[in-house]
Short mmCIF file of C-alpha atoms in Angstrom, two decimals:
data_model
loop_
_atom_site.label_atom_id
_atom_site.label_comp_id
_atom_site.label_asym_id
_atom_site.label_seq_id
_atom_site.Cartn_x
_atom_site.Cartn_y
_atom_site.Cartn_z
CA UNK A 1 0.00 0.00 0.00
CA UNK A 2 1.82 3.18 -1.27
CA UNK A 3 1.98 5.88 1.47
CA UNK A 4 -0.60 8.82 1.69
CA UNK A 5 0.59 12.10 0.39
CA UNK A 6 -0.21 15.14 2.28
CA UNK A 7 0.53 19.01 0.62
CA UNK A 8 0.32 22.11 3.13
CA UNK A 9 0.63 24.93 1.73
CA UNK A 10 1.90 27.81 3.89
CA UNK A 11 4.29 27.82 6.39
CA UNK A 12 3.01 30.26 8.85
CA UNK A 13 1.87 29.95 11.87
CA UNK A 14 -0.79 27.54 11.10
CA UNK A 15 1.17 25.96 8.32
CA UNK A 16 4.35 25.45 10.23
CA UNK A 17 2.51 23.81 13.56
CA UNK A 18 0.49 21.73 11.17
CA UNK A 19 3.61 20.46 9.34
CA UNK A 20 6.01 19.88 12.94
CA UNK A 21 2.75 18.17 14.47
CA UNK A 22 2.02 15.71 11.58
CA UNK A 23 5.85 15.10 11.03
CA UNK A 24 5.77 13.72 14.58
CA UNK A 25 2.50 11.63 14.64
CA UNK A 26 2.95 10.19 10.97
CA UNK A 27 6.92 9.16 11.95
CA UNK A 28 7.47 8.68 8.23
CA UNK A 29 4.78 6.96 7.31
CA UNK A 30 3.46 9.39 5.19
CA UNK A 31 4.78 12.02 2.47
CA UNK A 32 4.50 15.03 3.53
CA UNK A 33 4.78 18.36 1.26
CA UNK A 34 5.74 22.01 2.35
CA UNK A 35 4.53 24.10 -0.09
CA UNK A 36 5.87 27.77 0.88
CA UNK A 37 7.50 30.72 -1.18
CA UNK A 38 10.57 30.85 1.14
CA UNK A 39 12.60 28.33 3.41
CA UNK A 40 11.66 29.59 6.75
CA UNK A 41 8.74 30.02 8.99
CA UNK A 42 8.86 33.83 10.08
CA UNK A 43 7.68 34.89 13.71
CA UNK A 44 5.65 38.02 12.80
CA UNK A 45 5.27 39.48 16.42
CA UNK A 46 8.96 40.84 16.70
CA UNK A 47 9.53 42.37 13.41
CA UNK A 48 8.81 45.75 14.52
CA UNK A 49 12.20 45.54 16.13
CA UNK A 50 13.55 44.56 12.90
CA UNK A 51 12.75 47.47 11.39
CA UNK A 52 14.13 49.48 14.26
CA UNK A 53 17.32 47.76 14.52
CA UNK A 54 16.85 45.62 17.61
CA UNK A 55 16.91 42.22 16.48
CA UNK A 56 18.88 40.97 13.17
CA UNK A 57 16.65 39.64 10.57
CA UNK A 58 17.56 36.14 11.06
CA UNK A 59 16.91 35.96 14.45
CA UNK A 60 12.66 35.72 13.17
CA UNK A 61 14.01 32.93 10.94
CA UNK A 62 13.32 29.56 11.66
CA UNK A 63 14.79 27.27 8.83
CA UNK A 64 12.04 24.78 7.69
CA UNK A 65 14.66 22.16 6.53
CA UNK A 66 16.56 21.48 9.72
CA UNK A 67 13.22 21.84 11.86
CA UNK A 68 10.92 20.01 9.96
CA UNK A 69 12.32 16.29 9.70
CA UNK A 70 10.16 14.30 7.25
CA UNK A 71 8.60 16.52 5.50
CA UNK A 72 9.66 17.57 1.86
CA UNK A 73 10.04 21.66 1.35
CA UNK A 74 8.66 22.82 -2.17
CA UNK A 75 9.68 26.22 -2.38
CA UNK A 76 7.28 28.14 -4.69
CA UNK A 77 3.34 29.65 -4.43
CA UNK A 78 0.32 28.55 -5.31
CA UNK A 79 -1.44 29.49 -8.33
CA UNK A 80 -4.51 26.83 -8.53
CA UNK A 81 -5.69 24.31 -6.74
CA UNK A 82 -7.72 21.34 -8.53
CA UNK A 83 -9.87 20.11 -6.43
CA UNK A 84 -11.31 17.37 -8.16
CA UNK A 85 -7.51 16.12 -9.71
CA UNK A 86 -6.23 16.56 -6.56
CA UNK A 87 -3.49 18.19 -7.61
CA UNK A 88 -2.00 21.79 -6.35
CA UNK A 89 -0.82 23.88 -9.21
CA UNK A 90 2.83 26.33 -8.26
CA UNK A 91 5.40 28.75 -9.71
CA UNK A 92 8.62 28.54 -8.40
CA UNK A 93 11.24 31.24 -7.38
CA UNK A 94 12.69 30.95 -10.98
CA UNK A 95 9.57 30.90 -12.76
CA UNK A 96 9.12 27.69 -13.60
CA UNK A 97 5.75 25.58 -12.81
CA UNK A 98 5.31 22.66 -10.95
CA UNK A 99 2.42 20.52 -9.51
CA UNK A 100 2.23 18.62 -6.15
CA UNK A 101 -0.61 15.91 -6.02
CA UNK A 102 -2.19 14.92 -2.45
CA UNK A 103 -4.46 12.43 -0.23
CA UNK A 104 -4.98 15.45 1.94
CA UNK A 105 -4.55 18.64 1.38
CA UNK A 106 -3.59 21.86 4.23
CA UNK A 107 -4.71 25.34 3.07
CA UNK A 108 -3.10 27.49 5.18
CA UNK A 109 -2.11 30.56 2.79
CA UNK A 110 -2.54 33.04 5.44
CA UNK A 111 -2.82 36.97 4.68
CA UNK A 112 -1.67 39.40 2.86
CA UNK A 113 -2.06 43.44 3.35
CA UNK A 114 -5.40 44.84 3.38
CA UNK A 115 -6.52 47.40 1.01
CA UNK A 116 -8.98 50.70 1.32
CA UNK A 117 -10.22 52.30 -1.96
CA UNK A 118 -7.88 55.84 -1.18
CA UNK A 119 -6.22 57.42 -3.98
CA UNK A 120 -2.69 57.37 -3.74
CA UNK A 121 -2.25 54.97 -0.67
CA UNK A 122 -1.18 51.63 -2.98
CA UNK A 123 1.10 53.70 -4.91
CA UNK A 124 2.59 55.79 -1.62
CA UNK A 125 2.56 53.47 1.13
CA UNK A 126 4.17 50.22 2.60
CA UNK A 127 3.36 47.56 4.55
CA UNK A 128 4.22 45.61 7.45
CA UNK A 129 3.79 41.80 6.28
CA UNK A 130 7.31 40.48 6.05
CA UNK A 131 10.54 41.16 6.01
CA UNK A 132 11.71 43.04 3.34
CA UNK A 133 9.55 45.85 4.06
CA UNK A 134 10.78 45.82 7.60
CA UNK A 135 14.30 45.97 6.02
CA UNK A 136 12.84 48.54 3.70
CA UNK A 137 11.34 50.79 6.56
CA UNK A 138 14.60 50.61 8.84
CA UNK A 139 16.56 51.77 5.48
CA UNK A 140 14.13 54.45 4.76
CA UNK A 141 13.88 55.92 8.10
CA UNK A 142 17.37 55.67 8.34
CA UNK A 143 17.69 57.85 5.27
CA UNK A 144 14.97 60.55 5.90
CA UNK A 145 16.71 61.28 9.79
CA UNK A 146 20.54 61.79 7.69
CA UNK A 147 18.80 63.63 4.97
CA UNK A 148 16.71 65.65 7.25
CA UNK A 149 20.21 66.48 9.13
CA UNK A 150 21.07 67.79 6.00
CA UNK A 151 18.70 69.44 5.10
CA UNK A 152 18.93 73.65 4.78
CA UNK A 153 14.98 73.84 4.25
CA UNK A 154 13.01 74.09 7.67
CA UNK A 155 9.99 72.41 5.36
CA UNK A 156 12.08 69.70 3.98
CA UNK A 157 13.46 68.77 7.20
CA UNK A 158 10.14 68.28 9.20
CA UNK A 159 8.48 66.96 6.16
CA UNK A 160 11.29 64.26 6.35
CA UNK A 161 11.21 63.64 10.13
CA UNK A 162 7.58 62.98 10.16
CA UNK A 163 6.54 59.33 10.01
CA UNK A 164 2.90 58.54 9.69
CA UNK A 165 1.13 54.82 10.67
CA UNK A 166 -2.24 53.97 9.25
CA UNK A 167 -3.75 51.77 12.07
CA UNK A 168 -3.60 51.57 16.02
CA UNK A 169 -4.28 47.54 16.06
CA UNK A 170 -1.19 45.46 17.21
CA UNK A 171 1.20 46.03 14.31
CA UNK A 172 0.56 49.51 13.62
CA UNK A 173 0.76 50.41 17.45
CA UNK A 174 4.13 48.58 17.93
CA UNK A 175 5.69 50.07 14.56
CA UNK A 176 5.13 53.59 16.25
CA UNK A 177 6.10 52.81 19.53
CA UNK A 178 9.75 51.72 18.47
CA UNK A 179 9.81 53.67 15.43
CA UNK A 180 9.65 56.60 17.67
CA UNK A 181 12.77 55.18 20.07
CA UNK A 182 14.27 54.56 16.92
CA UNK A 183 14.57 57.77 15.54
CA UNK A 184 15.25 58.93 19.02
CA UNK A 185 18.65 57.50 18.93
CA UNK A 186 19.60 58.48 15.82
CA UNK A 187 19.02 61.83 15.81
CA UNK A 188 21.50 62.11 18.97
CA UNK A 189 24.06 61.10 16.49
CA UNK A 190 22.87 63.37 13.73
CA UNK A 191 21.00 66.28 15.49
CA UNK A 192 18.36 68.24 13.50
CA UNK A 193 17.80 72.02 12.96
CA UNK A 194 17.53 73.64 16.48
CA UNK A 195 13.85 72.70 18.30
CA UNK A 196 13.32 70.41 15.44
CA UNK A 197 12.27 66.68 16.69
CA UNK A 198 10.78 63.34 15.09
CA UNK A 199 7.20 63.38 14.66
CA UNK A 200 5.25 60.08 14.66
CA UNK A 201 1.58 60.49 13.71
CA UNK A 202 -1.08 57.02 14.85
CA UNK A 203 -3.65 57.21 13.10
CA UNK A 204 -7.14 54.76 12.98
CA UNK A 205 -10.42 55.43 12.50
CA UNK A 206 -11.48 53.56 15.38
CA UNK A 207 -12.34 55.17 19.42
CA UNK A 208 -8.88 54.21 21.04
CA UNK A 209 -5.83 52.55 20.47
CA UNK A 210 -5.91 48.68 20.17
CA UNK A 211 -9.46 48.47 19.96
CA UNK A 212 -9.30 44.45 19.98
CA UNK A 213 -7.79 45.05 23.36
CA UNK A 214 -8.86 45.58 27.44
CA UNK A 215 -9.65 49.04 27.70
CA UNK A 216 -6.95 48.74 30.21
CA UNK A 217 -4.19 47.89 28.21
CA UNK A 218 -5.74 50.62 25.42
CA UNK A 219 -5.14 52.77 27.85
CA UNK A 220 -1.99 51.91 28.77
CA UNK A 221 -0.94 51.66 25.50
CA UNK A 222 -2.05 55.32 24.39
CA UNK A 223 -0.51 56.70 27.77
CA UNK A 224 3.12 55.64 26.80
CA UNK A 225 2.57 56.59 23.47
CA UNK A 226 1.55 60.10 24.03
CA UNK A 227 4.50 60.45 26.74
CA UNK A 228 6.88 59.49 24.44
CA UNK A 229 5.46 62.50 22.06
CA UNK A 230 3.68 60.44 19.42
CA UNK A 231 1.07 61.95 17.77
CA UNK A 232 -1.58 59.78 18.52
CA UNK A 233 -5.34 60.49 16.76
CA UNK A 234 -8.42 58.41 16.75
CA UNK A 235 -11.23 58.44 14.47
CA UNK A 236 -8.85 59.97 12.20
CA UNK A 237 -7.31 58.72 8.80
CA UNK A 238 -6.26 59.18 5.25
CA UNK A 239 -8.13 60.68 2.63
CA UNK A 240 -5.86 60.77 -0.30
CA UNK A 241 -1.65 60.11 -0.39
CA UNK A 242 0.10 62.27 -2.79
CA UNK A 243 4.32 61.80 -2.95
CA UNK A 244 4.17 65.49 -1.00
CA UNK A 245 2.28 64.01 2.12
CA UNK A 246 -1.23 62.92 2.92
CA UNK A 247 -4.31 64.73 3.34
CA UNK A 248 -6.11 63.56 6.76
CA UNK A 249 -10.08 62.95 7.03
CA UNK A 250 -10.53 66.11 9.12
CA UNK A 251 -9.13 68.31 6.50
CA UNK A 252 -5.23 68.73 7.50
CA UNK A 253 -2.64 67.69 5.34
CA UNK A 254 0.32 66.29 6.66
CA UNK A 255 4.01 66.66 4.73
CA UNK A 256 5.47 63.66 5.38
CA UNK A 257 7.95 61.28 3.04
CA UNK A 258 7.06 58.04 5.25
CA UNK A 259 3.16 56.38 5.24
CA UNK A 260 3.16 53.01 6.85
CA UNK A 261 -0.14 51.35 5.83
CA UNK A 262 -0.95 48.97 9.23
CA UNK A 263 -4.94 48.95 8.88
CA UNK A 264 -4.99 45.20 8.81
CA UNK A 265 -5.05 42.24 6.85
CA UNK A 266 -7.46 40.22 4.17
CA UNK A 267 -7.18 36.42 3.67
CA UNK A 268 -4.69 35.31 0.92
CA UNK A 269 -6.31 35.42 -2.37
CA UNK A 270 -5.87 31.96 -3.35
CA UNK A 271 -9.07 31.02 -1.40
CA UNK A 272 -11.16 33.00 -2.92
CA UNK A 273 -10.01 31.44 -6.31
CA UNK A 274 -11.73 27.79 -5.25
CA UNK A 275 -14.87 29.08 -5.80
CA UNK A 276 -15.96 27.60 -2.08
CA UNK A 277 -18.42 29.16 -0.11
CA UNK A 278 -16.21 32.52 1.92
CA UNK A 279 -16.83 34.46 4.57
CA UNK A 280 -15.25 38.10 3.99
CA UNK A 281 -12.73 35.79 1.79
CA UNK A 282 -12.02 33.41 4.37
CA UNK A 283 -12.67 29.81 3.34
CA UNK A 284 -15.48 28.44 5.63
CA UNK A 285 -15.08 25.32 7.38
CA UNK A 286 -16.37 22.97 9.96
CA UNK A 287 -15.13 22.66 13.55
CA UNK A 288 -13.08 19.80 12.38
CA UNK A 289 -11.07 22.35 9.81
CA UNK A 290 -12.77 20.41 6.57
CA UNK A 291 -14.16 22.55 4.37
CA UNK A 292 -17.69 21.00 3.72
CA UNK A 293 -18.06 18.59 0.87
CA UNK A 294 -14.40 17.95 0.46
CA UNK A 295 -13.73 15.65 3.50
CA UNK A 296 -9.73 15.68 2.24
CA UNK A 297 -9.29 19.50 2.29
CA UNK A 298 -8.75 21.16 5.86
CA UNK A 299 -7.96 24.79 6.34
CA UNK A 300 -6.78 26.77 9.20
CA UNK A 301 -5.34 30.12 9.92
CA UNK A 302 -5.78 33.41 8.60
CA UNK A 303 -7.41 31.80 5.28
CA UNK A 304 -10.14 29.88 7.15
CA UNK A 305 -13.20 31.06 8.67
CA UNK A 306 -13.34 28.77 11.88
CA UNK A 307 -16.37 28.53 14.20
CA UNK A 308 -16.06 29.94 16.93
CA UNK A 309 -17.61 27.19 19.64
CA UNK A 310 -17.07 29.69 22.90
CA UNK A 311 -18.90 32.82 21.02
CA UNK A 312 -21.42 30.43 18.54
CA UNK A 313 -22.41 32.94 15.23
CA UNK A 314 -18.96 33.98 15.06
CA UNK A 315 -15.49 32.62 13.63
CA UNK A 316 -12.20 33.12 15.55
CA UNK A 317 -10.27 36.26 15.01
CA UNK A 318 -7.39 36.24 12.66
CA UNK A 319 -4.42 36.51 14.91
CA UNK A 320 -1.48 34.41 15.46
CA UNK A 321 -2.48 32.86 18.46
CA UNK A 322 -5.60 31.24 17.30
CA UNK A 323 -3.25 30.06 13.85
CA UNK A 324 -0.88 28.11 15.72
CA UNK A 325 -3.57 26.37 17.72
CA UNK A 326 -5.27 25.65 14.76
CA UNK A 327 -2.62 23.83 12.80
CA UNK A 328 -2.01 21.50 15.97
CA UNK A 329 -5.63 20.95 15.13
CA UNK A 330 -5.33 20.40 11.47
CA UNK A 331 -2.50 17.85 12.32
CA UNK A 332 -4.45 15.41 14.32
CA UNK A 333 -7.69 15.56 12.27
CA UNK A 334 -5.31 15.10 9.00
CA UNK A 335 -4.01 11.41 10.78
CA UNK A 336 -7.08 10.78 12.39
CA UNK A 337 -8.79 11.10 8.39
CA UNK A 338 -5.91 8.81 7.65
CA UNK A 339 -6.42 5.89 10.62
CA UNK A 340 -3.89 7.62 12.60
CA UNK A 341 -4.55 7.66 16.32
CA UNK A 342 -8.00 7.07 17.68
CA UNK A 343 -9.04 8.20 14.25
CA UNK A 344 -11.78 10.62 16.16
CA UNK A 345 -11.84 13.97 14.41
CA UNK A 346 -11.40 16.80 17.23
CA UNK A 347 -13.02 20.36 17.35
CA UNK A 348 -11.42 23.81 17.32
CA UNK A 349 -11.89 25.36 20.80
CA UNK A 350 -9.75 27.42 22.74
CA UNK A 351 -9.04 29.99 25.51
CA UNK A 352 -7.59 33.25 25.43
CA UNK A 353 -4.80 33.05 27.36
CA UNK A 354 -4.54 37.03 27.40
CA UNK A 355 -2.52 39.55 24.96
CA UNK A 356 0.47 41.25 24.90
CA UNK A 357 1.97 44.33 22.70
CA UNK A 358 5.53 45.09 22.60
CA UNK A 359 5.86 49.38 23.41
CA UNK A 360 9.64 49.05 23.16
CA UNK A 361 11.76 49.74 25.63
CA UNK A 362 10.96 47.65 28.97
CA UNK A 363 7.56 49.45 28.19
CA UNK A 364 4.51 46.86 26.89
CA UNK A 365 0.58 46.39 27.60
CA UNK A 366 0.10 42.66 28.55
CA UNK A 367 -2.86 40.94 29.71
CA UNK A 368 -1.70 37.58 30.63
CA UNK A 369 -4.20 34.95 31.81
CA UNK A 370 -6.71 37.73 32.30
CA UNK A 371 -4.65 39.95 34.65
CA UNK A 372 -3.84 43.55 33.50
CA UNK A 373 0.12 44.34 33.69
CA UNK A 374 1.60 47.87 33.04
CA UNK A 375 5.29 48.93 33.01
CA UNK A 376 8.28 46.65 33.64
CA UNK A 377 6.93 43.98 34.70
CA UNK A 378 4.61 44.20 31.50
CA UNK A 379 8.09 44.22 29.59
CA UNK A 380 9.19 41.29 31.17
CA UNK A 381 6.04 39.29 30.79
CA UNK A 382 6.19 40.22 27.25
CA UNK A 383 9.94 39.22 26.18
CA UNK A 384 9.20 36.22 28.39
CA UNK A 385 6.08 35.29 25.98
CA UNK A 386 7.76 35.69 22.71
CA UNK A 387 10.85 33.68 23.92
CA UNK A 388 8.62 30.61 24.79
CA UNK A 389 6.34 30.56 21.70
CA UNK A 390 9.40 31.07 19.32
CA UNK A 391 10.24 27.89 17.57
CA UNK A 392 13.89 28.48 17.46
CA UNK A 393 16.78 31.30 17.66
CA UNK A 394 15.77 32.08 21.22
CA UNK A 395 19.25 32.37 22.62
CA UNK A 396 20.01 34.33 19.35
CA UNK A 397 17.46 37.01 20.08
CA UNK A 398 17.70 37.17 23.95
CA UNK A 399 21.38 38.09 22.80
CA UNK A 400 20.25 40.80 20.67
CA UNK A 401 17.98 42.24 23.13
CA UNK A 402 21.08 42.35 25.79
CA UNK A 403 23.38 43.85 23.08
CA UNK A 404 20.45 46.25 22.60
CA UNK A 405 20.32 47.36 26.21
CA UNK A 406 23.94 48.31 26.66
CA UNK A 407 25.32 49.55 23.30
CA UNK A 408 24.03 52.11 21.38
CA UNK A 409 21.98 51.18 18.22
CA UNK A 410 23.60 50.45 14.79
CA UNK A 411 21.97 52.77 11.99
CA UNK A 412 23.23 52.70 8.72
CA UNK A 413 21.61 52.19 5.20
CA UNK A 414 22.05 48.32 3.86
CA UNK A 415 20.06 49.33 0.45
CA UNK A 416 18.90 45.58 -0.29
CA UNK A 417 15.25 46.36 -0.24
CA UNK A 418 14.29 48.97 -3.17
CA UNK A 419 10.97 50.94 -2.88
CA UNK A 420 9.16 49.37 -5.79
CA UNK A 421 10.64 46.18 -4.39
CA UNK A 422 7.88 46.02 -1.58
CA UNK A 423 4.99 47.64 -3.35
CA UNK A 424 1.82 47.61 -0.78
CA UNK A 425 -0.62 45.69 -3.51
CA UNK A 426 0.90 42.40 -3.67
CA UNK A 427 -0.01 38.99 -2.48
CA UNK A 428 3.52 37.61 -1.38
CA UNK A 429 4.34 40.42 0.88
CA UNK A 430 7.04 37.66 1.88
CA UNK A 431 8.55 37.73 -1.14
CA UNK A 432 10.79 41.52 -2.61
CA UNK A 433 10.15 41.73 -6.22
CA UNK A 434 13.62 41.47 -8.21
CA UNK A 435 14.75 43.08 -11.30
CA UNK A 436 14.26 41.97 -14.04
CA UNK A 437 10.57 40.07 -13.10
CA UNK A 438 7.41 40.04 -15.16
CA UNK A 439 5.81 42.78 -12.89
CA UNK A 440 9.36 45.03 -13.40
CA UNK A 441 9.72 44.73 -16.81
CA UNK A 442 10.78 48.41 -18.55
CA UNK A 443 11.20 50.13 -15.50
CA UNK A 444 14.75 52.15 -14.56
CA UNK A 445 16.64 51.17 -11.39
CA UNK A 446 18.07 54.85 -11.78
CA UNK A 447 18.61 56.20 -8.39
CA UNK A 448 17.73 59.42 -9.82
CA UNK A 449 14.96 58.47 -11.36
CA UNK A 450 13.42 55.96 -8.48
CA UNK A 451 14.95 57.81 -4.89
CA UNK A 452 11.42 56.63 -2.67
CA UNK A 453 12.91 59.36 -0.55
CA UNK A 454 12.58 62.41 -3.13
CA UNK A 455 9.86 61.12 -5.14
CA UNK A 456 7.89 59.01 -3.13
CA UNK A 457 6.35 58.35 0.15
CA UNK A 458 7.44 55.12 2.02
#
């Protein structure tokens, strides 16, 4: 009897866990297929201090190779999925296609950067979804602070040291919060016109800062923010982004060379292209992670719309947490399909075990276990958390956090990451688009002609 052939395809939170959790309960016994654009699983939560120099970009790496024994990495994405060939349709790195056929099959795409219909935000603004744009954003901030330094113009100098952030949810809150400390410390080195500062603007249409949050931790959250001189505005956003600045919702317009688009994110498209039944693009399925009428296709993660059996009408939230739980879920229900186990399919359920967002510094807002921590010991709780959920390179970035607290910051341009490299439209925000590719084709890679910093925002 030939060996059942399983295909994930993702390797994020929910892809990863589903992979490491089947590799151990299947022991070999089955083939197992990675299907993922790059060769490591990326811890999202800490790449805000990526982009402000904190932690090297490695450190969020986990290799899938040396962590994943017995399971075969594809590296390429997903174009189409045939559902009744079985089969899973890909484009690798290079270009070339490729197809992957399965017993079972993982959907676990995750999500990409979520549009709003504003003129001038997809061609002006970045986003936070992997890491070359945090590369990108610690390189451009870099450059507007030296420029800025520069600078002879009053205008050109503020307009340059002003850094706006669409969104006050988790990312956008944390991008601000050590963007701010960032640009702190470099303007020490390279000190702006006299009573000249960095200006961070928060911006989100919503009441208060991390809406999703305890109106404690909100709370706490917009109190070191504010203290810390970030210009912090609710039910406030962007009406239109223009390469001078961006005109705000109450009427003001901002000049700023730096919009950081952190309003949230939409499931990857390649659910929607099944043709399945969605749920604001999320692929429904059952509490078992099947999606209904295809007993061989499970789906967790950002992609999936999974009931939500403690709040019944609703689906769980896309966050990391609840991914990661899910694809231990997906795991055992994929070998229990297969005879595995008890071969008893199990239901998503789970328990907040409380929040915590990273204000940089020994500043956070953590809500562990239901309990409401502010200040250090909020810090500590934090860097505690993201130690013991990381998968790997824990020693690597508990060094980097000690380096960080007793020498000064490193700030200096790298110039890998290009600003039409990391274009905010795109669906492999993993992924910097190269020279040379189909979507590049005819365009300069003058320096003159493409400076993000003089033409461009972001």
């Amino acid at each position: 009897m030939s060996r059942p052939r399983i295909v994930i395809i993702g390797a994020g939170f929910a892809g990863y866990r589903t992979a490491r959790t089947l590799s151990k309960l299947t022991r070999g016994k089955a083939d197992i297929t990675l299907l993922n654009p790059t060769d490591y699983f990326l811890y999202l939560p800490l790449l805000p201090q990526v982009a402000a120099g904190i932690l090297e970009p490695r450190r969020l790496t986990v290799s899938l190779s040396h962590t994943l024994p017995h399971v075969r990495l594809v590296l390429g994405e997903a174009d189409h999925i045939d559902l009744d060939g079985r089969t899973v349709h890909y484009t690798d790195p290079e270009g070339s296609g490729g197809t992957v056929a399965y017993d079972r099959l993982v959907l676990a795409a995750g999500s990409v950067n979520k549009l709003l219909p504003i003129p001038g935000v997809a061609e002006h603004a970045h986003g936070f979804r992997g890491l070359p744009e945090a590369l990108y954003l610690r390189d451009h901030v870099t450059r507007q602070v030296e420029l800025a330094a520069a600078a002879d113009d009053p205008e050109t100098c503020a307009a340059r040291c002003t850094f706006v952030v669409v969104g006050a949810g988790y990312t956008g809150t944390e991008v601000a919060a050590h963007g701010q400390l960032f640009t702190e410390s470099q303007v020490r080195k390279h000190p702006l016109r006299q009573g000249m500062r960095p200006r961070w603007m928060l911006l989100d249409i919503a009441e208060r800062v991390l809406p999703e949050m305890d109106e404690k931790l909100s709370r706490t959250a917009d109190r070191v923010l504010r203290q810390r001189g970030v210009d912090v505005r609710m039910e406030t956003s962007v009406k239109e982004a223009t390469h001078d600045g961006v005109l705000l919702t109450d009427g003001e317009f901002v000049e700023t060379r730096t919009l950081v688009w952190c309003v949230g994110v939409r499931p990857d498209p390649l659910a929607e292209s099944l043709g399945l039944p969605l749920e604001h693009g999320r692929l429904l399925v059952d509490p078992h992670l099947q999606v209904p009428g295809h007993s061989e296709v499970f789906a967790c993660g950002d992609a999936a719309a999974v009931p939500d059996l403690e709040k019944p009408g609703n689906y769980a939230p896309m966050t990391a947490q609840h991914a990661w739980r899910q694809g231990k879920i997906a795991a055992l229900n994929v070998a229990a399909s297969l005879g595995r186990g008890d071969g008893e399919l199990r239901p998503y359920r789970h328990r907040d075990l409380g929040f915590v967002v990273d204000l940089g510094g020994m500043k956070a807002a953590a809500h562990p276990l239901g309990v409401s921590l502010p200040g250090v010991a909020a810090g500590a709780i934090t860097r505690g958390y993201h130690l013991a959920a990381m998968p790997g390179n824990r020693v690597r970035v508990a060094a980097d956090w000690l380096l960080d607290a007793v020498l000064p910051r490193q700030a200096v341009q790298l110039g890998l990451v290009r600003s039409w490299s990391v274009p905010l439209d795109t669906s492999s925000p993993e992924l910097a688009r190269v020279m040379g590719g189909p979507e590049r084709q005819g365009e300069s890679d003058d320096p003159v002609q493409r400076n993000p910093g003089d033409r461009k925002l972001g």
